[in-house]
PDB file of C-alpha atoms in Angstrom:
ATOM      1  CA  VAL A   1      91.957  83.375 111.085  1.00 80.00           C
ATOM      2  CA  GLN A   2      95.531  84.539 110.932  1.00 93.00           C
ATOM      3  CA  LEU A   3      97.684  83.364 107.983  1.00 96.00           C
ATOM      4  CA  LEU A   4     101.476  82.628 108.379  1.00 97.00           C
ATOM      5  CA  GLN A   5     103.523  82.111 105.196  1.00 98.00           C
ATOM      6  CA  SER A   6     106.614  80.215 104.721  1.00 98.00           C
ATOM      7  CA  GLY A   7     109.969  81.966 104.402  1.00 98.00           C
ATOM      8  CA  ALA A   8     111.789  83.591 101.650  1.00 98.00           C
ATOM      9  CA  GLU A   9     113.194  81.344  98.916  1.00 98.00           C
ATOM     10  CA  VAL A  10     116.182  81.606  96.397  1.00 98.00           C
ATOM     11  CA  LYS A  11     115.924  79.220  93.438  1.00 98.00           C
ATOM     12  CA  LYS A  12     117.476  78.541  90.062  1.00 98.00           C
ATOM     13  CA  PRO A  13     115.514  78.515  86.874  1.00 98.00           C
ATOM     14  CA  GLY A  14     113.975  75.217  86.152  1.00 98.00           C
ATOM     15  CA  GLU A  15     113.800  74.230  89.816  1.00 98.00           C
ATOM     16  CA  SER A  16     110.557  73.298  91.657  1.00 98.00           C
ATOM     17  CA  LEU A  17     108.989  74.995  94.585  1.00 98.00           C
ATOM     18  CA  LYS A  18     106.058  74.783  97.022  1.00 98.00           C
ATOM     19  CA  ILE A  19     105.384  77.661  99.304  1.00 98.00           C
ATOM     20  CA  SER A  20     102.959  77.426 102.096  1.00 98.00           C
ATOM     21  CA  CYS A  21     100.224  79.492 103.946  1.00 98.00           C
ATOM     22  CA  GLU A  22      99.092  78.212 107.515  1.00 96.00           C
ATOM     23  CA  GLY A  23      95.962  79.377 109.098  1.00 94.00           C
ATOM     24  CA  SER A  24      95.399  79.637 112.813  1.00 91.00           C
ATOM     25  CA  GLY A  25      92.681  80.962 115.147  1.00 85.00           C
ATOM     26  CA  GLY A  26      89.599  79.837 113.194  1.00 80.00           C
ATOM     27  CA  SER A  27      87.871  77.445 111.043  1.00 85.00           C
ATOM     28  CA  PHE A  28      90.350  77.098 108.046  1.00 86.00           C
ATOM     29  CA  SER A  29      88.095  74.995 105.962  1.00 87.00           C
ATOM     30  CA  ASP A  30      85.302  77.314 105.851  1.00 89.00           C
ATOM     31  CA  TYR A  31      86.965  80.122 103.898  1.00 93.00           C
ATOM     32  CA  TRP A  32      88.361  80.444 100.390  1.00 96.00           C
ATOM     33  CA  ILE A  33      92.232  81.137 100.192  1.00 97.00           C
ATOM     34  CA  GLY A  34      93.396  83.457  97.445  1.00 97.00           C
ATOM     35  CA  TRP A  35      96.977  83.987  96.147  1.00 98.00           C
ATOM     36  CA  VAL A  36      98.244  87.375  94.813  1.00 98.00           C
ATOM     37  CA  ARG A  37     101.505  88.073  93.040  1.00 98.00           C
ATOM     38  CA  GLN A  38     103.362  91.275  93.433  1.00 98.00           C
ATOM     39  CA  MET A  39     106.491  91.573  91.109  1.00 98.00           C
ATOM     40  CA  PRO A  40     109.368  93.936  92.365  1.00 97.00           C
ATOM     41  CA  GLY A  41     108.034  97.421  92.306  1.00 97.00           C
ATOM     42  CA  LYS A  42     104.741  96.594  90.683  1.00 98.00           C
ATOM     43  CA  GLY A  43     101.074  96.259  91.489  1.00 98.00           C
ATOM     44  CA  LEU A  44      98.859  93.306  92.737  1.00 98.00           C
ATOM     45  CA  GLU A  45      97.937  90.471  90.485  1.00 98.00           C
ATOM     46  CA  TRP A  46      95.081  88.018  91.361  1.00 97.00           C
ATOM     47  CA  MET A  47      96.454  84.512  90.750  1.00 98.00           C
ATOM     48  CA  GLY A  48      93.465  82.334  91.945  1.00 97.00           C
ATOM     49  CA  ILE A  49      91.508  81.013  94.869  1.00 97.00           C
ATOM     50  CA  ILE A  50      91.003  77.611  96.380  1.00 97.00           C
ATOM     51  CA  TYR A  51      88.354  76.316  98.941  1.00 95.00           C
ATOM     52  CA  PRO A  52      89.876  74.128 101.589  1.00 92.00           C
ATOM     53  CA  GLY A  53      86.613  72.464 102.189  1.00 90.00           C
ATOM     54  CA  ASP A  54      86.569  70.624  98.866  1.00 92.00           C
ATOM     55  CA  SER A  55      89.705  71.948  97.093  1.00 92.00           C
ATOM     56  CA  ASP A  56      87.502  73.647  94.390  1.00 95.00           C
ATOM     57  CA  THR A  57      89.963  76.001  92.512  1.00 97.00           C
ATOM     58  CA  LYS A  58      89.594  79.017  90.258  1.00 97.00           C
ATOM     59  CA  TYR A  59      92.584  80.045  88.408  1.00 97.00           C
ATOM     60  CA  ASN A  60      93.431  83.334  86.524  1.00 97.00           C
ATOM     61  CA  PRO A  61      94.080  82.047  82.923  1.00 96.00           C
ATOM     62  CA  SER A  62      97.232  84.034  83.029  1.00 96.00           C
ATOM     63  CA  PHE A  63      98.658  81.659  85.680  1.00 97.00           C
ATOM     64  CA  GLN A  64      96.938  78.495  84.959  1.00 94.00           C
ATOM     65  CA  GLY A  65      99.157  75.697  83.905  1.00 94.00           C
ATOM     66  CA  HIS A  66     102.325  77.301  85.576  1.00 96.00           C
ATOM     67  CA  VAL A  67     101.301  77.141  89.026  1.00 98.00           C
ATOM     68  CA  THR A  68      99.186  74.691  91.151  1.00 98.00           C
ATOM     69  CA  MET A  69      97.187  75.610  94.216  1.00 98.00           C
ATOM     70  CA  SER A  70      96.544  72.971  96.842  1.00 97.00           C
ATOM     71  CA  VAL A  71      95.463  72.541 100.419  1.00 96.00           C
ATOM     72  CA  ASP A  72      95.908  70.077 103.267  1.00 95.00           C
ATOM     73  CA  LYS A  73      93.057  70.528 105.728  1.00 91.00           C
ATOM     74  CA  SER A  74      94.598  68.235 108.264  1.00 92.00           C
ATOM     75  CA  ILE A  75      97.278  70.900 108.911  1.00 94.00           C
ATOM     76  CA  ASN A  76      95.180  74.042 107.938  1.00 94.00           C
ATOM     77  CA  THR A  77      97.654  74.772 105.318  1.00 96.00           C
ATOM     78  CA  ALA A  78      97.353  76.124 101.683  1.00 97.00           C
ATOM     79  CA  PHE A  79     100.161  75.642  99.074  1.00 98.00           C
ATOM     80  CA  LEU A  80     101.285  77.184  95.843  1.00 98.00           C
ATOM     81  CA  GLN A  81     103.727  75.315  93.823  1.00 98.00           C
ATOM     82  CA  TRP A  82     105.814  75.372  90.660  1.00 98.00           C
ATOM     83  CA  SER A  83     107.322  72.440  88.649  1.00 97.00           C
ATOM     84  CA  SER A  84     109.733  74.600  86.677  1.00 97.00           C
ATOM     85  CA  LEU A  85     110.629  78.207  87.878  1.00 98.00           C
ATOM     86  CA  LYS A  86     111.489  81.025  85.558  1.00 97.00           C
ATOM     87  CA  ALA A  87     113.208  84.105  86.335  1.00 98.00           C
ATOM     88  CA  SER A  88     109.966  86.085  85.645  1.00 97.00           C
ATOM     89  CA  ASP A  89     108.436  84.228  88.647  1.00 98.00           C
ATOM     90  CA  THR A  90     110.618  86.460  91.094  1.00 98.00           C
ATOM     91  CA  ALA A  91     108.051  88.255  93.121  1.00 98.00           C
ATOM     92  CA  MET A  92     106.366  88.454  96.638  1.00 98.00           C
ATOM     93  CA  TYR A  93     103.516  86.025  96.927  1.00 98.00           C
ATOM     94  CA  TYR A  94     100.704  86.671  99.322  1.00 98.00           C
ATOM     95  CA  CYS A  95      97.905  84.331 100.491  1.00 98.00           C
ATOM     96  CA  ALA A  96      94.675  86.022 101.764  1.00 98.00           C
ATOM     97  CA  ARG A  97      91.438  84.777 103.124  1.00 96.00           C
ATOM     98  CA  GLY A  98      88.217  85.435 101.260  1.00 94.00           C
ATOM     99  CA  TRP A  99      86.198  84.319  98.153  1.00 93.00           C
ATOM    100  CA  GLN A 100      85.493  87.824  96.758  1.00 96.00           C
ATOM    101  CA  TRP A 101      87.331  90.540  98.740  1.00 96.00           C
ATOM    102  CA  LEU A 102      90.348  89.434 100.455  1.00 96.00           C
ATOM    103  CA  ILE A 103      89.770  89.779 104.119  1.00 95.00           C
ATOM    104  CA  ASN A 104      93.073  89.316 105.849  1.00 92.00           C
ATOM    105  CA  TRP A 105      96.502  88.664 104.425  1.00 97.00           C
ATOM    106  CA  GLY A 106      99.559  86.670 105.287  1.00 98.00           C
ATOM    107  CA  GLN A 107     102.948  88.518 105.544  1.00 98.00           C
ATOM    108  CA  GLY A 108     103.938  87.386 102.042  1.00 98.00           C
ATOM    109  CA  THR A 109     106.793  85.020 100.724  1.00 98.00           C
ATOM    110  CA  LEU A 110     109.503  86.406  98.726  1.00 98.00           C
ATOM    111  CA  VAL A 111     110.602  84.200  95.870  1.00 98.00           C
ATOM    112  CA  THR A 112     113.795  84.951  93.884  1.00 98.00           C
ATOM    113  CA  VAL A 113     114.667  82.981  90.937  1.00 98.00           C
ATOM    114  CA  SER A 114     118.154  83.470  89.572  1.00 97.00           C
ATOM    115  CA  SER A 115     120.843  81.620  87.850  1.00 96.00           C
TER     116      SER A 115
ATOM    117  CA  GLU B   1      88.059  90.455  81.748  1.00 91.00           C
ATOM    118  CA  ILE B   2      87.159  93.696  83.554  1.00 95.00           C
ATOM    119  CA  VAL B   3      90.118  96.217  83.467  1.00 97.00           C
ATOM    120  CA  LEU B   4      90.301  98.752  86.264  1.00 98.00           C
ATOM    121  CA  THR B   5      92.169 102.086  85.707  1.00 98.00           C
ATOM    122  CA  GLN B   6      93.008 104.107  88.643  1.00 98.00           C
ATOM    123  CA  SER B   7      93.668 107.827  88.780  1.00 96.00           C
ATOM    124  CA  PRO B   8      95.720 109.720  89.463  1.00 97.00           C
ATOM    125  CA  GLY B   9      98.836 107.673  89.560  1.00 97.00           C
ATOM    126  CA  THR B  10     100.318 109.633  92.358  1.00 98.00           C
ATOM    127  CA  LEU B  11      98.651 112.135  94.763  1.00 97.00           C
ATOM    128  CA  SER B  12     100.678 114.422  96.912  1.00 97.00           C
ATOM    129  CA  LEU B  13      98.658 116.208  99.775  1.00 97.00           C
ATOM    130  CA  SER B  14      99.311 117.687 103.246  1.00 97.00           C
ATOM    131  CA  PRO B  15      97.926 116.444 106.542  1.00 97.00           C
ATOM    132  CA  GLY B  16      94.300 117.352 107.223  1.00 97.00           C
ATOM    133  CA  GLU B  17      93.463 117.492 103.452  1.00 97.00           C
ATOM    134  CA  ARG B  18      91.075 115.300 101.817  1.00 98.00           C
ATOM    135  CA  ALA B  19      92.109 112.704  99.181  1.00 98.00           C
ATOM    136  CA  THR B  20      89.998 111.534  96.410  1.00 98.00           C
ATOM    137  CA  LEU B  21      91.064 108.393  94.487  1.00 98.00           C
ATOM    138  CA  SER B  22      89.292 107.171  91.335  1.00 98.00           C
ATOM    139  CA  CYS B  23      88.943 103.651  90.095  1.00 98.00           C
ATOM    140  CA  ARG B  24      87.148 103.336  86.516  1.00 98.00           C
ATOM    141  CA  ALA B  25      86.098  99.926  85.135  1.00 98.00           C
ATOM    142  CA  SER B  26      86.014  98.913  81.552  1.00 97.00           C
ATOM    143  CA  GLN B  27      82.554  97.480  81.912  1.00 96.00           C
ATOM    144  CA  THR B  28      79.887  97.602  84.641  1.00 95.00           C
ATOM    145  CA  VAL B  29      80.739  96.322  88.001  1.00 96.00           C
ATOM    146  CA  SER B  30      77.453  94.675  88.961  1.00 92.00           C
ATOM    147  CA  SER B  31      76.148  94.628  92.318  1.00 92.00           C
ATOM    148  CA  ASN B  32      79.003  97.105  93.372  1.00 93.00           C
ATOM    149  CA  TYR B  33      81.228  94.174  93.719  1.00 97.00           C
ATOM    150  CA  LEU B  34      84.345  96.426  94.181  1.00 98.00           C
ATOM    151  CA  ALA B  35      86.830  96.519  97.159  1.00 98.00           C
ATOM    152  CA  TRP B  36      89.684  98.926  98.104  1.00 98.00           C
ATOM    153  CA  TYR B  37      93.026  98.024  99.783  1.00 98.00           C
ATOM    154  CA  GLN B  38      95.779  99.952 101.385  1.00 98.00           C
ATOM    155  CA  GLN B  39      99.443  98.807 101.188  1.00 98.00           C
ATOM    156  CA  LYS B  40     101.957 100.755 103.329  1.00 98.00           C
ATOM    157  CA  PRO B  41     105.642 100.412 102.355  1.00 97.00           C
ATOM    158  CA  GLY B  42     107.094  97.121 103.189  1.00 97.00           C
ATOM    159  CA  GLN B  43     103.743  95.594 104.341  1.00 98.00           C
ATOM    160  CA  ALA B  44     101.028  93.352 102.997  1.00 98.00           C
ATOM    161  CA  PRO B  45      97.948  94.844 101.681  1.00 98.00           C
ATOM    162  CA  ARG B  46      94.978  95.607 104.009  1.00 98.00           C
ATOM    163  CA  LEU B  47      91.343  95.542 103.220  1.00 98.00           C
ATOM    164  CA  LEU B  48      89.575  98.940 103.556  1.00 98.00           C
ATOM    165  CA  ILE B  49      86.306  98.714 101.742  1.00 98.00           C
ATOM    166  CA  TYR B  50      84.100  96.077 100.292  1.00 98.00           C
ATOM    167  CA  GLY B  51      80.763  96.302  98.396  1.00 97.00           C
ATOM    168  CA  ALA B  52      82.139  99.634  97.109  1.00 97.00           C
ATOM    169  CA  SER B  53      80.969 101.518 100.288  1.00 98.00           C
ATOM    170  CA  SER B  54      81.215  99.062 103.381  1.00 98.00           C
ATOM    171  CA  ARG B  55      84.184  99.605 105.607  1.00 98.00           C
ATOM    172  CA  ALA B  56      85.940  96.579 106.782  1.00 97.00           C
ATOM    173  CA  THR B  57      86.415  95.773 110.652  1.00 96.00           C
ATOM    174  CA  GLY B  58      88.650  98.404 112.343  1.00 96.00           C
ATOM    175  CA  ILE B  59      88.895 100.857 109.488  1.00 97.00           C
ATOM    176  CA  PRO B  60      88.452 104.368 110.731  1.00 97.00           C
ATOM    177  CA  ASP B  61      85.439 106.425 109.303  1.00 96.00           C
ATOM    178  CA  ARG B  62      87.923 108.745 107.619  1.00 97.00           C
ATOM    179  CA  PHE B  63      87.845 106.211 104.806  1.00 98.00           C
ATOM    180  CA  SER B  64      84.807 105.979 102.706  1.00 98.00           C
ATOM    181  CA  GLY B  65      83.940 104.506  99.434  1.00 98.00           C
ATOM    182  CA  SER B  66      81.317 105.303  96.875  1.00 97.00           C
ATOM    183  CA  GLY B  67      80.269 104.762  93.240  1.00 97.00           C
ATOM    184  CA  SER B  68      78.499 102.514  91.121  1.00 96.00           C
ATOM    185  CA  GLY B  69      78.395 101.036  87.584  1.00 96.00           C
ATOM    186  CA  THR B  70      81.839 101.856  86.214  1.00 97.00           C
ATOM    187  CA  ASP B  71      82.979 104.779  88.339  1.00 98.00           C
ATOM    188  CA  PHE B  72      84.036 104.345  92.027  1.00 98.00           C
ATOM    189  CA  THR B  73      85.872 106.561  94.529  1.00 98.00           C
ATOM    190  CA  LEU B  74      87.754 106.172  97.737  1.00 98.00           C
ATOM    191  CA  THR B  75      87.884 109.257  99.929  1.00 98.00           C
ATOM    192  CA  ILE B  76      90.176 109.826 102.802  1.00 98.00           C
ATOM    193  CA  SER B  77      89.155 112.803 104.755  1.00 93.00           C
ATOM    194  CA  ARG B  78      91.512 114.504 107.170  1.00 93.00           C
ATOM    195  CA  LEU B  79      94.715 112.889 105.956  1.00 97.00           C
ATOM    196  CA  GLU B  80      97.223 111.800 108.515  1.00 97.00           C
ATOM    197  CA  PRO B  81     100.964 111.001 107.924  1.00 96.00           C
ATOM    198  CA  GLU B  82     100.287 107.277 108.478  1.00 96.00           C
ATOM    199  CA  ASP B  83      98.008 107.183 105.334  1.00 97.00           C
ATOM    200  CA  LEU B  84     101.157 107.238 103.189  1.00 97.00           C
ATOM    201  CA  ALA B  85     100.507 104.013 101.019  1.00 98.00           C
ATOM    202  CA  VAL B  86      99.552 102.609  97.622  1.00 98.00           C
ATOM    203  CA  TYR B  87      95.839 102.251  97.174  1.00 98.00           C
ATOM    204  CA  TYR B  88      94.317  99.571  95.053  1.00 98.00           C
ATOM    205  CA  CYS B  89      90.780  98.813  93.775  1.00 98.00           C
ATOM    206  CA  GLN B  90      89.760  95.290  92.897  1.00 98.00           C
ATOM    207  CA  HIS B  91      86.478  93.932  91.362  1.00 98.00           C
ATOM    208  CA  TYR B  92      84.982  90.542  92.092  1.00 97.00           C
ATOM    209  CA  VAL B  93      82.205  90.321  89.596  1.00 96.00           C
ATOM    210  CA  SER B  94      83.530  87.082  88.117  1.00 95.00           C
ATOM    211  CA  THR B  95      86.758  85.322  87.884  1.00 94.00           C
ATOM    212  CA  PRO B  96      89.438  86.253  87.110  1.00 96.00           C
ATOM    213  CA  TYR B  97      89.134  89.127  89.524  1.00 97.00           C
ATOM    214  CA  THR B  98      91.514  91.989  88.750  1.00 97.00           C
ATOM    215  CA  PHE B  99      93.227  94.810  90.643  1.00 98.00           C
ATOM    216  CA  GLY B 100      93.745  98.305  89.387  1.00 98.00           C
ATOM    217  CA  GLN B 101      97.353  99.517  89.014  1.00 98.00           C
ATOM    218  CA  GLY B 102      97.366 101.534  92.157  1.00 98.00           C
ATOM    219  CA  THR B 103      97.349 105.127  93.253  1.00 98.00           C
ATOM    220  CA  LYS B 104     100.476 106.287  95.327  1.00 98.00           C
ATOM    221  CA  LEU B 105      99.397 108.804  98.259  1.00 98.00           C
ATOM    222  CA  GLU B 106     102.302 110.907  99.276  1.00 97.00           C
ATOM    223  CA  ILE B 107     101.912 113.164 102.416  1.00 94.00           C
ATOM    224  CA  LYS B 108     103.679 116.457 102.255  1.00 93.00           C
TER     225      LYS B 108
END
């Protein structure tokens, strides 16, 4: 399965956003999809994982309540969304396939939040 | 939550040398549930090692992982210029999984 993420976004604080991660070349529903944040110049942060088969989710408490993970199996796509962005959400966001270790990664979506 | 501490922060070595990167956990990583990733400049991370010592598909045998309990090591033998990257460890004992802060490998 290869993962293709949506393009870069520039948003204002308080705006909503939904970024996507489309799988191709395999059985999308059989593998968990994880999300990882990388703030500018910083390390990797595990945000959570979602299972496309039944939408079971496991969030990092540090992110729970601020982001929502979802999937649409019919189009082999996972989503990460915010209802009210903050400047501190400025980061690169990666999706990756895997329940425990992250086997292959998308190219990343750069989200910039600035007034 | 398990905290992973990587050392050194930066490692500067010459081509052909051996690199030894450390990842220490704040508590036992059961069943050796530890992975290593490589992130080259401007690229997404790439899985190198899982289960502390199993190489991912397509990873050269210059890369090896070892360790157990709370102390784990990634060894890169015979460094090549293309190994310039930041290397991260990650546990998957229980959620939330966490990453170490990374070790930057510079090639002289």
